Amino acid sequence: MDFNLNDLRINTSKETYRNLSYAELVAHAIRNGEGTLADSGALVEKTGKYTGRSPKDRFIVKHESINNLINWGAVNLPIEEEIFNNL
């Protein structure tokens, strides 16, 4: 099957790769300064400034069957089903 990023409306002037092996992915990460190898051989990625989760980006669809079971607040934010379905 032919695969073309333009069919997905993804336009880039950079070289893109597809279905790389683990070894190829590791080589790219090291070459691009994105990670290093641990003594065990595992790839250690640099996560940068933002290493944690994003708690204010968590939404739960409001529904009468679960509304009383959710601890709504700054972490568990409600979203209407129609909005969720349009995402």
PDB file of N, CA, C and O in Angstrom, chain B, residues numbered from 101:
ATOM      1  N   MET B 101       0.837  -1.179   0.000  1.00  0.00           N
ATOM      2  CA  MET B 101       0.000   0.000   0.000  1.00  0.00           C
ATOM      3  C   MET B 101       0.881   1.241   0.000  1.00  0.00           C
ATOM      4  O   MET B 101       1.793   1.370   0.817  1.00  0.00           O
ATOM      5  N   ASP B 102       0.604   2.131  -0.904  1.00  0.00           N
ATOM      6  CA  ASP B 102       1.356   3.376  -0.984  1.00  0.00           C
ATOM      7  C   ASP B 102       0.898   4.309   0.132  1.00  0.00           C
ATOM      8  O   ASP B 102      -0.291   4.386   0.441  1.00  0.00           O
ATOM      9  N   PHE B 103       1.839   5.005   0.724  1.00  0.00           N
ATOM     10  CA  PHE B 103       1.540   5.888   1.850  1.00  0.00           C
ATOM     11  C   PHE B 103       2.060   7.269   1.524  1.00  0.00           C
ATOM     12  O   PHE B 103       3.248   7.445   1.255  1.00  0.00           O
ATOM     13  N   ASN B 104       1.171   8.251   1.547  1.00  0.00           N
ATOM     14  CA  ASN B 104       1.560   9.607   1.202  1.00  0.00           C
ATOM     15  C   ASN B 104       1.024  10.565   2.267  1.00  0.00           C
ATOM     16  O   ASN B 104      -0.186  10.632   2.485  1.00  0.00           O
ATOM     17  N   LEU B 105       1.906  11.299   2.924  1.00  0.00           N
ATOM     18  CA  LEU B 105       1.480  12.235   3.961  1.00  0.00           C
ATOM     19  C   LEU B 105       0.575  13.326   3.411  1.00  0.00           C
ATOM     20  O   LEU B 105      -0.274  13.847   4.134  1.00  0.00           O
ATOM     21  N   ASN B 106       0.745  13.675   2.148  1.00  0.00           N
ATOM     22  CA  ASN B 106      -0.107  14.703   1.552  1.00  0.00           C
ATOM     23  C   ASN B 106      -1.566  14.269   1.530  1.00  0.00           C
ATOM     24  O   ASN B 106      -2.465  15.106   1.612  1.00  0.00           O
ATOM     25  N   ASP B 107      -1.808  12.956   1.419  1.00  0.00           N
ATOM     26  CA  ASP B 107      -3.184  12.451   1.460  1.00  0.00           C
ATOM     27  C   ASP B 107      -3.835  12.743   2.803  1.00  0.00           C
ATOM     28  O   ASP B 107      -5.058  12.845   2.892  1.00  0.00           O
ATOM     29  N   LEU B 108      -3.028  12.878   3.844  1.00  0.00           N
ATOM     30  CA  LEU B 108      -3.522  13.180   5.187  1.00  0.00           C
ATOM     31  C   LEU B 108      -3.462  14.674   5.494  1.00  0.00           C
ATOM     32  O   LEU B 108      -3.716  15.103   6.619  1.00  0.00           O
ATOM     33  N   ARG B 109      -3.121  15.452   4.474  1.00  0.00           N
ATOM     34  CA  ARG B 109      -2.956  16.904   4.595  1.00  0.00           C
ATOM     35  C   ARG B 109      -1.853  17.272   5.590  1.00  0.00           C
ATOM     36  O   ARG B 109      -1.939  18.276   6.298  1.00  0.00           O
ATOM     37  N   ILE B 110      -0.823  16.438   5.624  1.00  0.00           N
ATOM     38  CA  ILE B 110       0.355  16.714   6.440  1.00  0.00           C
ATOM     39  C   ILE B 110       1.459  17.135   5.485  1.00  0.00           C
ATOM     40  O   ILE B 110       1.940  16.334   4.683  1.00  0.00           O
ATOM     41  N   ASN B 111       1.851  18.383   5.577  1.00  0.00           N
ATOM     42  CA  ASN B 111       2.871  18.911   4.682  1.00  0.00           C
ATOM     43  C   ASN B 111       4.116  19.241   5.485  1.00  0.00           C
ATOM     44  O   ASN B 111       4.057  19.968   6.477  1.00  0.00           O
ATOM     45  N   THR B 112       5.230  18.705   5.052  1.00  0.00           N
ATOM     46  CA  THR B 112       6.485  18.977   5.734  1.00  0.00           C
ATOM     47  C   THR B 112       7.612  19.005   4.713  1.00  0.00           C
ATOM     48  O   THR B 112       7.610  18.252   3.739  1.00  0.00           O
ATOM     49  N   SER B 113       8.554  19.870   4.950  1.00  0.00           N
ATOM     50  CA  SER B 113       9.723  19.926   4.077  1.00  0.00           C
ATOM     51  C   SER B 113      10.833  19.034   4.611  1.00  0.00           C
ATOM     52  O   SER B 113      11.855  18.836   3.953  1.00  0.00           O
ATOM     53  N   LYS B 114      10.623  18.492   5.824  1.00  0.00           N
ATOM     54  CA  LYS B 114      11.635  17.637   6.431  1.00  0.00           C
ATOM     55  C   LYS B 114      11.475  16.202   5.958  1.00  0.00           C
ATOM     56  O   LYS B 114      10.393  15.779   5.551  1.00  0.00           O
ATOM     57  N   GLU B 115      12.570  15.467   6.020  1.00  0.00           N
ATOM     58  CA  GLU B 115      12.536  14.053   5.682  1.00  0.00           C
ATOM     59  C   GLU B 115      11.724  13.308   6.736  1.00  0.00           C
ATOM     60  O   GLU B 115      11.861  13.566   7.931  1.00  0.00           O
ATOM     61  N   THR B 116      10.892  12.397   6.293  1.00  0.00           N
ATOM     62  CA  THR B 116      10.071  11.617   7.224  1.00  0.00           C
ATOM     63  C   THR B 116      10.426  10.141   7.101  1.00  0.00           C
ATOM     64  O   THR B 116      10.927   9.690   6.071  1.00  0.00           O
ATOM     65  N   TYR B 117      10.159   9.398   8.170  1.00  0.00           N
ATOM     66  CA  TYR B 117      10.493   7.981   8.217  1.00  0.00           C
ATOM     67  C   TYR B 117       9.253   7.199   8.615  1.00  0.00           C
ATOM     68  O   TYR B 117       8.350   7.723   9.267  1.00  0.00           O
ATOM     69  N   ARG B 118       9.229   5.939   8.212  1.00  0.00           N
ATOM     70  CA  ARG B 118       8.065   5.107   8.508  1.00  0.00           C
ATOM     71  C   ARG B 118       8.514   3.692   8.832  1.00  0.00           C
ATOM     72  O   ARG B 118       9.379   3.132   8.160  1.00  0.00           O
ATOM     73  N   ASN B 119       7.912   3.118   9.875  1.00  0.00           N
ATOM     74  CA  ASN B 119       8.150   1.720  10.252  1.00  0.00           C
ATOM     75  C   ASN B 119       9.623   1.407  10.490  1.00  0.00           C
ATOM     76  O   ASN B 119      10.135   0.395  10.014  1.00  0.00           O
ATOM     77  N   LEU B 120      10.296   2.279  11.228  1.00  0.00           N
ATOM     78  CA  LEU B 120      11.697   2.028  11.548  1.00  0.00           C
ATOM     79  C   LEU B 120      11.805   0.929  12.596  1.00  0.00           C
ATOM     80  O   LEU B 120      10.905   0.741  13.414  1.00  0.00           O
ATOM     81  N   SER B 121      12.899   0.223  12.558  1.00  0.00           N
ATOM     82  CA  SER B 121      13.158  -0.796  13.577  1.00  0.00           C
ATOM     83  C   SER B 121      13.552  -0.100  14.879  1.00  0.00           C
ATOM     84  O   SER B 121      13.828   1.100  14.895  1.00  0.00           O
ATOM     85  N   TYR B 122      13.575  -0.865  15.966  1.00  0.00           N
ATOM     86  CA  TYR B 122      13.986  -0.309  17.256  1.00  0.00           C
ATOM     87  C   TYR B 122      15.400   0.267  17.153  1.00  0.00           C
ATOM     88  O   TYR B 122      15.664   1.368  17.636  1.00  0.00           O
ATOM     89  N   ALA B 123      16.300  -0.478  16.528  1.00  0.00           N
ATOM     90  CA  ALA B 123      17.690  -0.021  16.405  1.00  0.00           C
ATOM     91  C   ALA B 123      17.772   1.288  15.619  1.00  0.00           C
ATOM     92  O   ALA B 123      18.555   2.173  15.964  1.00  0.00           O
ATOM     93  N   GLU B 124      16.967   1.411  14.564  1.00  0.00           N
ATOM     94  CA  GLU B 124      16.971   2.645  13.772  1.00  0.00           C
ATOM     95  C   GLU B 124      16.416   3.820  14.585  1.00  0.00           C
ATOM     96  O   GLU B 124      16.939   4.932  14.508  1.00  0.00           O
ATOM     97  N   LEU B 125      15.363   3.572  15.358  1.00  0.00           N
ATOM     98  CA  LEU B 125      14.797   4.630  16.198  1.00  0.00           C
ATOM     99  C   LEU B 125      15.805   5.106  17.236  1.00  0.00           C
ATOM    100  O   LEU B 125      15.945   6.307  17.467  1.00  0.00           O
ATOM    101  N   VAL B 126      16.502   4.167  17.857  1.00  0.00           N
ATOM    102  CA  VAL B 126      17.522   4.513  18.852  1.00  0.00           C
ATOM    103  C   VAL B 126      18.636   5.320  18.196  1.00  0.00           C
ATOM    104  O   VAL B 126      19.086   6.322  18.751  1.00  0.00           O
ATOM    105  N   ALA B 127      19.079   4.893  17.026  1.00  0.00           N
ATOM    106  CA  ALA B 127      20.151   5.600  16.323  1.00  0.00           C
ATOM    107  C   ALA B 127      19.738   7.036  16.005  1.00  0.00           C
ATOM    108  O   ALA B 127      20.531   7.960  16.180  1.00  0.00           O
ATOM    109  N   HIS B 128      18.508   7.229  15.542  1.00  0.00           N
ATOM    110  CA  HIS B 128      18.010   8.578  15.253  1.00  0.00           C
ATOM    111  C   HIS B 128      17.974   9.424  16.520  1.00  0.00           C
ATOM    112  O   HIS B 128      18.401  10.579  16.504  1.00  0.00           O
ATOM    113  N   ALA B 129      17.472   8.866  17.611  1.00  0.00           N
ATOM    114  CA  ALA B 129      17.365   9.614  18.868  1.00  0.00           C
ATOM    115  C   ALA B 129      18.737  10.055  19.359  1.00  0.00           C
ATOM    116  O   ALA B 129      18.908  11.196  19.789  1.00  0.00           O
ATOM    117  N   ILE B 130      19.700   9.170  19.296  1.00  0.00           N
ATOM    118  CA  ILE B 130      21.055   9.506  19.755  1.00  0.00           C
ATOM    119  C   ILE B 130      21.687  10.538  18.833  1.00  0.00           C
ATOM    120  O   ILE B 130      22.277  11.514  19.297  1.00  0.00           O
ATOM    121  N   ARG B 131      21.565  10.324  17.529  1.00  0.00           N
ATOM    122  CA  ARG B 131      22.146  11.248  16.552  1.00  0.00           C
ATOM    123  C   ARG B 131      21.549  12.653  16.686  1.00  0.00           C
ATOM    124  O   ARG B 131      22.249  13.647  16.491  1.00  0.00           O
ATOM    125  N   ASN B 132      20.256  12.735  17.017  1.00  0.00           N
ATOM    126  CA  ASN B 132      19.586  14.031  17.136  1.00  0.00           C
ATOM    127  C   ASN B 132      19.700  14.641  18.530  1.00  0.00           C
ATOM    128  O   ASN B 132      19.115  15.691  18.799  1.00  0.00           O
ATOM    129  N   GLY B 133      20.449  13.991  19.414  1.00  0.00           N
ATOM    130  CA  GLY B 133      20.635  14.518  20.758  1.00  0.00           C
ATOM    131  C   GLY B 133      19.385  14.440  21.619  1.00  0.00           C
ATOM    132  O   GLY B 133      19.231  15.215  22.563  1.00  0.00           O
ATOM    133  N   GLU B 134      18.490  13.509  21.301  1.00  0.00           N
ATOM    134  CA  GLU B 134      17.227  13.377  22.033  1.00  0.00           C
ATOM    135  C   GLU B 134      17.317  12.372  23.171  1.00  0.00           C
ATOM    136  O   GLU B 134      16.399  12.281  23.987  1.00  0.00           O
ATOM    137  N   GLY B 135      18.397  11.623  23.237  1.00  0.00           N
ATOM    138  CA  GLY B 135      18.527  10.629  24.288  1.00  0.00           C
ATOM    139  C   GLY B 135      19.919  10.029  24.301  1.00  0.00           C
ATOM    140  O   GLY B 135      20.757  10.336  23.453  1.00  0.00           O
ATOM    141  N   THR B 136      20.146   9.167  25.281  1.00  0.00           N
ATOM    142  CA  THR B 136      21.420   8.467  25.421  1.00  0.00           C
ATOM    143  C   THR B 136      21.129   7.014  25.766  1.00  0.00           C
ATOM    144  O   THR B 136      19.990   6.650  26.059  1.00  0.00           O
ATOM    145  N   LEU B 137      22.160   6.197  25.729  1.00  0.00           N
ATOM    146  CA  LEU B 137      22.000   4.803  26.116  1.00  0.00           C
ATOM    147  C   LEU B 137      22.429   4.615  27.561  1.00  0.00           C
ATOM    148  O   LEU B 137      23.480   5.101  27.978  1.00  0.00           O
ATOM    149  N   ALA B 138      21.607   3.907  28.317  1.00  0.00           N
ATOM    150  CA  ALA B 138      21.955   3.549  29.693  1.00  0.00           C
ATOM    151  C   ALA B 138      22.942   2.389  29.652  1.00  0.00           C
ATOM    152  O   ALA B 138      23.126   1.768  28.605  1.00  0.00           O
ATOM    153  N   ASP B 139      23.574   2.094  30.776  1.00  0.00           N
ATOM    154  CA  ASP B 139      24.507   0.967  30.853  1.00  0.00           C
ATOM    155  C   ASP B 139      23.847  -0.342  30.440  1.00  0.00           C
ATOM    156  O   ASP B 139      24.510  -1.241  29.924  1.00  0.00           O
ATOM    157  N   SER B 140      22.544  -0.447  30.667  1.00  0.00           N
ATOM    158  CA  SER B 140      21.805  -1.668  30.318  1.00  0.00           C
ATOM    159  C   SER B 140      21.480  -1.748  28.833  1.00  0.00           C
ATOM    160  O   SER B 140      21.022  -2.785  28.352  1.00  0.00           O
ATOM    161  N   GLY B 141      21.716  -0.650  28.097  1.00  0.00           N
ATOM    162  CA  GLY B 141      21.404  -0.619  26.676  1.00  0.00           C
ATOM    163  C   GLY B 141      20.061   0.020  26.370  1.00  0.00           C
ATOM    164  O   GLY B 141      19.705   0.183  25.203  1.00  0.00           O
ATOM    165  N   ALA B 142      19.308   0.385  27.402  1.00  0.00           N
ATOM    166  CA  ALA B 142      18.006   1.026  27.211  1.00  0.00           C
ATOM    167  C   ALA B 142      18.193   2.476  26.783  1.00  0.00           C
ATOM    168  O   ALA B 142      19.142   3.138  27.200  1.00  0.00           O
ATOM    169  N   LEU B 143      17.289   2.956  25.957  1.00  0.00           N
ATOM    170  CA  LEU B 143      17.314   4.352  25.539  1.00  0.00           C
ATOM    171  C   LEU B 143      16.740   5.221  26.650  1.00  0.00           C
ATOM    172  O   LEU B 143      15.649   4.955  27.155  1.00  0.00           O
ATOM    173  N   VAL B 144      17.476   6.255  27.025  1.00  0.00           N
ATOM    174  CA  VAL B 144      17.030   7.205  28.040  1.00  0.00           C
ATOM    175  C   VAL B 144      16.714   8.503  27.313  1.00  0.00           C
ATOM    176  O   VAL B 144      17.614   9.164  26.793  1.00  0.00           O
ATOM    177  N   GLU B 145      15.442   8.867  27.276  1.00  0.00           N
ATOM    178  CA  GLU B 145      14.996  10.061  26.553  1.00  0.00           C
ATOM    179  C   GLU B 145      15.060  11.292  27.439  1.00  0.00           C
ATOM    180  O   GLU B 145      14.829  11.221  28.646  1.00  0.00           O
ATOM    181  N   LYS B 146      15.373  12.407  26.828  1.00  0.00           N
ATOM    182  CA  LYS B 146      15.335  13.691  27.520  1.00  0.00           C
ATOM    183  C   LYS B 146      13.920  14.235  27.368  1.00  0.00           C
ATOM    184  O   LYS B 146      13.469  14.499  26.254  1.00  0.00           O
ATOM    185  N   THR B 147      13.224  14.401  28.481  1.00  0.00           N
ATOM    186  CA  THR B 147      11.839  14.856  28.412  1.00  0.00           C
ATOM    187  C   THR B 147      11.709  16.370  28.411  1.00  0.00           C
ATOM    188  O   THR B 147      10.636  16.896  28.114  1.00  0.00           O
ATOM    189  N   GLY B 148      12.765  17.064  28.732  1.00  0.00           N
ATOM    190  CA  GLY B 148      12.714  18.518  28.703  1.00  0.00           C
ATOM    191  C   GLY B 148      12.048  19.111  29.922  1.00  0.00           C
ATOM    192  O   GLY B 148      11.985  18.489  30.983  1.00  0.00           O
ATOM    193  N   LYS B 149      11.559  20.306  29.758  1.00  0.00           N
ATOM    194  CA  LYS B 149      11.006  21.092  30.852  1.00  0.00           C
ATOM    195  C   LYS B 149       9.710  20.496  31.405  1.00  0.00           C
ATOM    196  O   LYS B 149       9.468  20.553  32.610  1.00  0.00           O
ATOM    197  N   TYR B 150       8.883  19.932  30.538  1.00  0.00           N
ATOM    198  CA  TYR B 150       7.569  19.435  30.949  1.00  0.00           C
ATOM    199  C   TYR B 150       7.607  17.919  31.043  1.00  0.00           C
ATOM    200  O   TYR B 150       7.442  17.220  30.044  1.00  0.00           O
ATOM    201  N   THR B 151       7.824  17.425  32.238  1.00  0.00           N
ATOM    202  CA  THR B 151       7.999  15.980  32.412  1.00  0.00           C
ATOM    203  C   THR B 151       6.778  15.284  32.981  1.00  0.00           C
ATOM    204  O   THR B 151       6.693  14.057  32.927  1.00  0.00           O
ATOM    205  N   GLY B 152       5.852  16.017  33.513  1.00  0.00           N
ATOM    206  CA  GLY B 152       4.706  15.391  34.182  1.00  0.00           C
ATOM    207  C   GLY B 152       3.474  15.319  33.310  1.00  0.00           C
ATOM    208  O   GLY B 152       3.501  15.627  32.118  1.00  0.00           O
ATOM    209  N   ARG B 153       2.411  14.908  33.934  1.00  0.00           N
ATOM    210  CA  ARG B 153       1.141  14.830  33.231  1.00  0.00           C
ATOM    211  C   ARG B 153       0.529  16.219  33.132  1.00  0.00           C
ATOM    212  O   ARG B 153       1.067  17.180  33.682  1.00  0.00           O
ATOM    213  N   SER B 154      -0.569  16.322  32.446  1.00  0.00           N
ATOM    214  CA  SER B 154      -1.251  17.595  32.267  1.00  0.00           C
ATOM    215  C   SER B 154      -2.641  17.502  32.897  1.00  0.00           C
ATOM    216  O   SER B 154      -3.616  17.238  32.193  1.00  0.00           O
ATOM    217  N   PRO B 155      -2.747  17.715  34.216  1.00  0.00           N
ATOM    218  CA  PRO B 155      -3.996  17.453  34.924  1.00  0.00           C
ATOM    219  C   PRO B 155      -5.181  18.298  34.473  1.00  0.00           C
ATOM    220  O   PRO B 155      -6.326  17.875  34.626  1.00  0.00           O
ATOM    221  N   LYS B 156      -4.936  19.465  33.929  1.00  0.00           N
ATOM    222  CA  LYS B 156      -6.061  20.303  33.506  1.00  0.00           C
ATOM    223  C   LYS B 156      -6.516  19.976  32.085  1.00  0.00           C
ATOM    224  O   LYS B 156      -7.329  20.703  31.513  1.00  0.00           O
ATOM    225  N   ASP B 157      -6.004  18.904  31.520  1.00  0.00           N
ATOM    226  CA  ASP B 157      -6.407  18.458  30.189  1.00  0.00           C
ATOM    227  C   ASP B 157      -7.156  17.135  30.261  1.00  0.00           C
ATOM    228  O   ASP B 157      -7.160  16.367  29.299  1.00  0.00           O
ATOM    229  N   ARG B 158      -7.776  16.872  31.376  1.00  0.00           N
ATOM    230  CA  ARG B 158      -8.515  15.622  31.560  1.00  0.00           C
ATOM    231  C   ARG B 158     -10.003  15.949  31.602  1.00  0.00           C
ATOM    232  O   ARG B 158     -10.465  16.703  32.458  1.00  0.00           O
ATOM    233  N   PHE B 159     -10.739  15.370  30.669  1.00  0.00           N
ATOM    234  CA  PHE B 159     -12.171  15.614  30.589  1.00  0.00           C
ATOM    235  C   PHE B 159     -12.918  14.295  30.633  1.00  0.00           C
ATOM    236  O   PHE B 159     -12.478  13.300  30.057  1.00  0.00           O
ATOM    237  N   ILE B 160     -14.050  14.294  31.318  1.00  0.00           N
ATOM    238  CA  ILE B 160     -14.904  13.115  31.431  1.00  0.00           C
ATOM    239  C   ILE B 160     -16.285  13.516  30.936  1.00  0.00           C
ATOM    240  O   ILE B 160     -16.823  14.552  31.325  1.00  0.00           O
ATOM    241  N   VAL B 161     -16.852  12.674  30.068  1.00  0.00           N
ATOM    242  CA  VAL B 161     -18.174  12.968  29.525  1.00  0.00           C
ATOM    243  C   VAL B 161     -19.209  12.923  30.644  1.00  0.00           C
ATOM    244  O   VAL B 161     -19.308  11.940  31.379  1.00  0.00           O
ATOM    245  N   LYS B 162     -19.976  14.000  30.758  1.00  0.00           N
ATOM    246  CA  LYS B 162     -21.038  14.066  31.766  1.00  0.00           C
ATOM    247  C   LYS B 162     -22.153  13.095  31.379  1.00  0.00           C
ATOM    248  O   LYS B 162     -22.642  13.113  30.249  1.00  0.00           O
ATOM    249  N   HIS B 163     -22.541  12.260  32.320  1.00  0.00           N
ATOM    250  CA  HIS B 163     -23.644  11.328  32.088  1.00  0.00           C
ATOM    251  C   HIS B 163     -24.283  11.012  33.426  1.00  0.00           C
ATOM    252  O   HIS B 163     -23.591  10.813  34.425  1.00  0.00           O
ATOM    253  N   GLU B 164     -25.598  10.968  33.439  1.00  0.00           N
ATOM    254  CA  GLU B 164     -26.318  10.784  34.707  1.00  0.00           C
ATOM    255  C   GLU B 164     -25.924   9.510  35.438  1.00  0.00           C
ATOM    256  O   GLU B 164     -26.035   9.447  36.663  1.00  0.00           O
ATOM    257  N   SER B 165     -25.467   8.493  34.716  1.00  0.00           N
ATOM    258  CA  SER B 165     -25.116   7.227  35.369  1.00  0.00           C
ATOM    259  C   SER B 165     -23.819   7.305  36.173  1.00  0.00           C
ATOM    260  O   SER B 165     -23.570   6.453  37.027  1.00  0.00           O
ATOM    261  N   ILE B 166     -22.991   8.318  35.910  1.00  0.00           N
ATOM    262  CA  ILE B 166     -21.713   8.416  36.624  1.00  0.00           C
ATOM    263  C   ILE B 166     -21.493   9.745  37.326  1.00  0.00           C
ATOM    264  O   ILE B 166     -20.532   9.889  38.083  1.00  0.00           O
ATOM    265  N   ASN B 167     -22.358  10.712  37.093  1.00  0.00           N
ATOM    266  CA  ASN B 167     -22.147  12.061  37.647  1.00  0.00           C
ATOM    267  C   ASN B 167     -21.891  12.066  39.146  1.00  0.00           C
ATOM    268  O   ASN B 167     -21.060  12.838  39.625  1.00  0.00           O
ATOM    269  N   ASN B 168     -22.588  11.218  39.893  1.00  0.00           N
ATOM    270  CA  ASN B 168     -22.418  11.195  41.346  1.00  0.00           C
ATOM    271  C   ASN B 168     -21.194  10.399  41.785  1.00  0.00           C
ATOM    272  O   ASN B 168     -20.834  10.410  42.962  1.00  0.00           O
ATOM    273  N   LEU B 169     -20.557   9.711  40.847  1.00  0.00           N
ATOM    274  CA  LEU B 169     -19.391   8.887  41.177  1.00  0.00           C
ATOM    275  C   LEU B 169     -18.070   9.608  40.936  1.00  0.00           C
ATOM    276  O   LEU B 169     -17.016   9.140  41.368  1.00  0.00           O
ATOM    277  N   ILE B 170     -18.125  10.735  40.254  1.00  0.00           N
ATOM    278  CA  ILE B 170     -16.916  11.469  39.871  1.00  0.00           C
ATOM    279  C   ILE B 170     -16.658  12.595  40.860  1.00  0.00           C
ATOM    280  O   ILE B 170     -17.579  13.307  41.261  1.00  0.00           O
ATOM    281  N   ASN B 171     -15.424  12.746  41.242  1.00  0.00           N
ATOM    282  CA  ASN B 171     -15.007  13.852  42.094  1.00  0.00           C
ATOM    283  C   ASN B 171     -14.674  15.034  41.180  1.00  0.00           C
ATOM    284  O   ASN B 171     -13.511  15.270  40.853  1.00  0.00           O
ATOM    285  N   TRP B 172     -15.713  15.774  40.774  1.00  0.00           N
ATOM    286  CA  TRP B 172     -15.525  16.882  39.846  1.00  0.00           C
ATOM    287  C   TRP B 172     -14.688  17.979  40.496  1.00  0.00           C
ATOM    288  O   TRP B 172     -14.815  18.247  41.691  1.00  0.00           O
ATOM    289  N   GLY B 173     -13.848  18.595  39.711  1.00  0.00           N
ATOM    290  CA  GLY B 173     -13.002  19.668  40.226  1.00  0.00           C
ATOM    291  C   GLY B 173     -11.973  20.067  39.188  1.00  0.00           C
ATOM    292  O   GLY B 173     -12.198  19.910  37.988  1.00  0.00           O
ATOM    293  N   ALA B 174     -10.844  20.583  39.649  1.00  0.00           N
ATOM    294  CA  ALA B 174      -9.801  21.081  38.747  1.00  0.00           C
ATOM    295  C   ALA B 174      -9.152  19.969  37.933  1.00  0.00           C
ATOM    296  O   ALA B 174      -8.611  20.227  36.858  1.00  0.00           O
ATOM    297  N   VAL B 175      -9.199  18.737  38.431  1.00  0.00           N
ATOM    298  CA  VAL B 175      -8.569  17.623  37.716  1.00  0.00           C
ATOM    299  C   VAL B 175      -9.577  16.879  36.852  1.00  0.00           C
ATOM    300  O   VAL B 175      -9.271  16.549  35.706  1.00  0.00           O
ATOM    301  N   ASN B 176     -10.755  16.612  37.364  1.00  0.00           N
ATOM    302  CA  ASN B 176     -11.798  15.903  36.619  1.00  0.00           C
ATOM    303  C   ASN B 176     -12.802  16.919  36.089  1.00  0.00           C
ATOM    304  O   ASN B 176     -13.727  17.323  36.794  1.00  0.00           O
ATOM    305  N   LEU B 177     -12.608  17.319  34.853  1.00  0.00           N
ATOM    306  CA  LEU B 177     -13.442  18.350  34.252  1.00  0.00           C
ATOM    307  C   LEU B 177     -14.541  17.720  33.407  1.00  0.00           C
ATOM    308  O   LEU B 177     -14.278  16.777  32.660  1.00  0.00           O
ATOM    309  N   PRO B 178     -15.778  18.228  33.513  1.00  0.00           N
ATOM    310  CA  PRO B 178     -16.866  17.660  32.720  1.00  0.00           C
ATOM    311  C   PRO B 178     -16.849  18.174  31.286  1.00  0.00           C
ATOM    312  O   PRO B 178     -16.414  19.295  31.021  1.00  0.00           O
ATOM    313  N   ILE B 179     -17.325  17.343  30.370  1.00  0.00           N
ATOM    314  CA  ILE B 179     -17.473  17.732  28.974  1.00  0.00           C
ATOM    315  C   ILE B 179     -18.791  17.156  28.475  1.00  0.00           C
ATOM    316  O   ILE B 179     -19.162  16.039  28.835  1.00  0.00           O
ATOM    317  N   GLU B 180     -19.488  17.908  27.658  1.00  0.00           N
ATOM    318  CA  GLU B 180     -20.757  17.445  27.099  1.00  0.00           C
ATOM    319  C   GLU B 180     -20.492  16.368  26.050  1.00  0.00           C
ATOM    320  O   GLU B 180     -19.488  16.415  25.340  1.00  0.00           O
ATOM    321  N   GLU B 181     -21.396  15.407  25.961  1.00  0.00           N
ATOM    322  CA  GLU B 181     -21.230  14.296  25.018  1.00  0.00           C
ATOM    323  C   GLU B 181     -21.120  14.787  23.579  1.00  0.00           C
ATOM    324  O   GLU B 181     -20.326  14.252  22.805  1.00  0.00           O
ATOM    325  N   GLU B 182     -21.895  15.788  23.214  1.00  0.00           N
ATOM    326  CA  GLU B 182     -21.860  16.316  21.850  1.00  0.00           C
ATOM    327  C   GLU B 182     -20.484  16.892  21.513  1.00  0.00           C
ATOM    328  O   GLU B 182     -19.970  16.688  20.413  1.00  0.00           O
ATOM    329  N   ILE B 183     -19.903  17.600  22.456  1.00  0.00           N
ATOM    330  CA  ILE B 183     -18.564  18.165  22.236  1.00  0.00           C
ATOM    331  C   ILE B 183     -17.542  17.044  22.100  1.00  0.00           C
ATOM    332  O   ILE B 183     -16.691  17.081  21.211  1.00  0.00           O
ATOM    333  N   PHE B 184     -17.622  16.048  22.977  1.00  0.00           N
ATOM    334  CA  PHE B 184     -16.707  14.909  22.903  1.00  0.00           C
ATOM    335  C   PHE B 184     -16.816  14.209  21.552  1.00  0.00           C
ATOM    336  O   PHE B 184     -15.797  13.878  20.946  1.00  0.00           O
ATOM    337  N   ASN B 185     -18.024  13.984  21.079  1.00  0.00           N
ATOM    338  CA  ASN B 185     -18.230  13.286  19.807  1.00  0.00           C
ATOM    339  C   ASN B 185     -17.696  14.067  18.621  1.00  0.00           C
ATOM    340  O   ASN B 185     -17.385  13.480  17.585  1.00  0.00           O
ATOM    341  N   ASN B 186     -17.585  15.379  18.753  1.00  0.00           N
ATOM    342  CA  ASN B 186     -17.065  16.207  17.662  1.00  0.00           C
ATOM    343  C   ASN B 186     -15.546  16.327  17.665  1.00  0.00           C
ATOM    344  O   ASN B 186     -14.962  16.885  16.736  1.00  0.00           O
ATOM    345  N   LEU B 187     -14.913  15.809  18.700  1.00  0.00           N
ATOM    346  CA  LEU B 187     -13.445  15.886  18.762  1.00  0.00           C
ATOM    347  C   LEU B 187     -12.811  14.982  17.732  1.00  0.00           C
ATOM    348  O   LEU B 187     -11.586  14.918  17.638  1.00  0.00           O
TER     349      LEU B 187
END
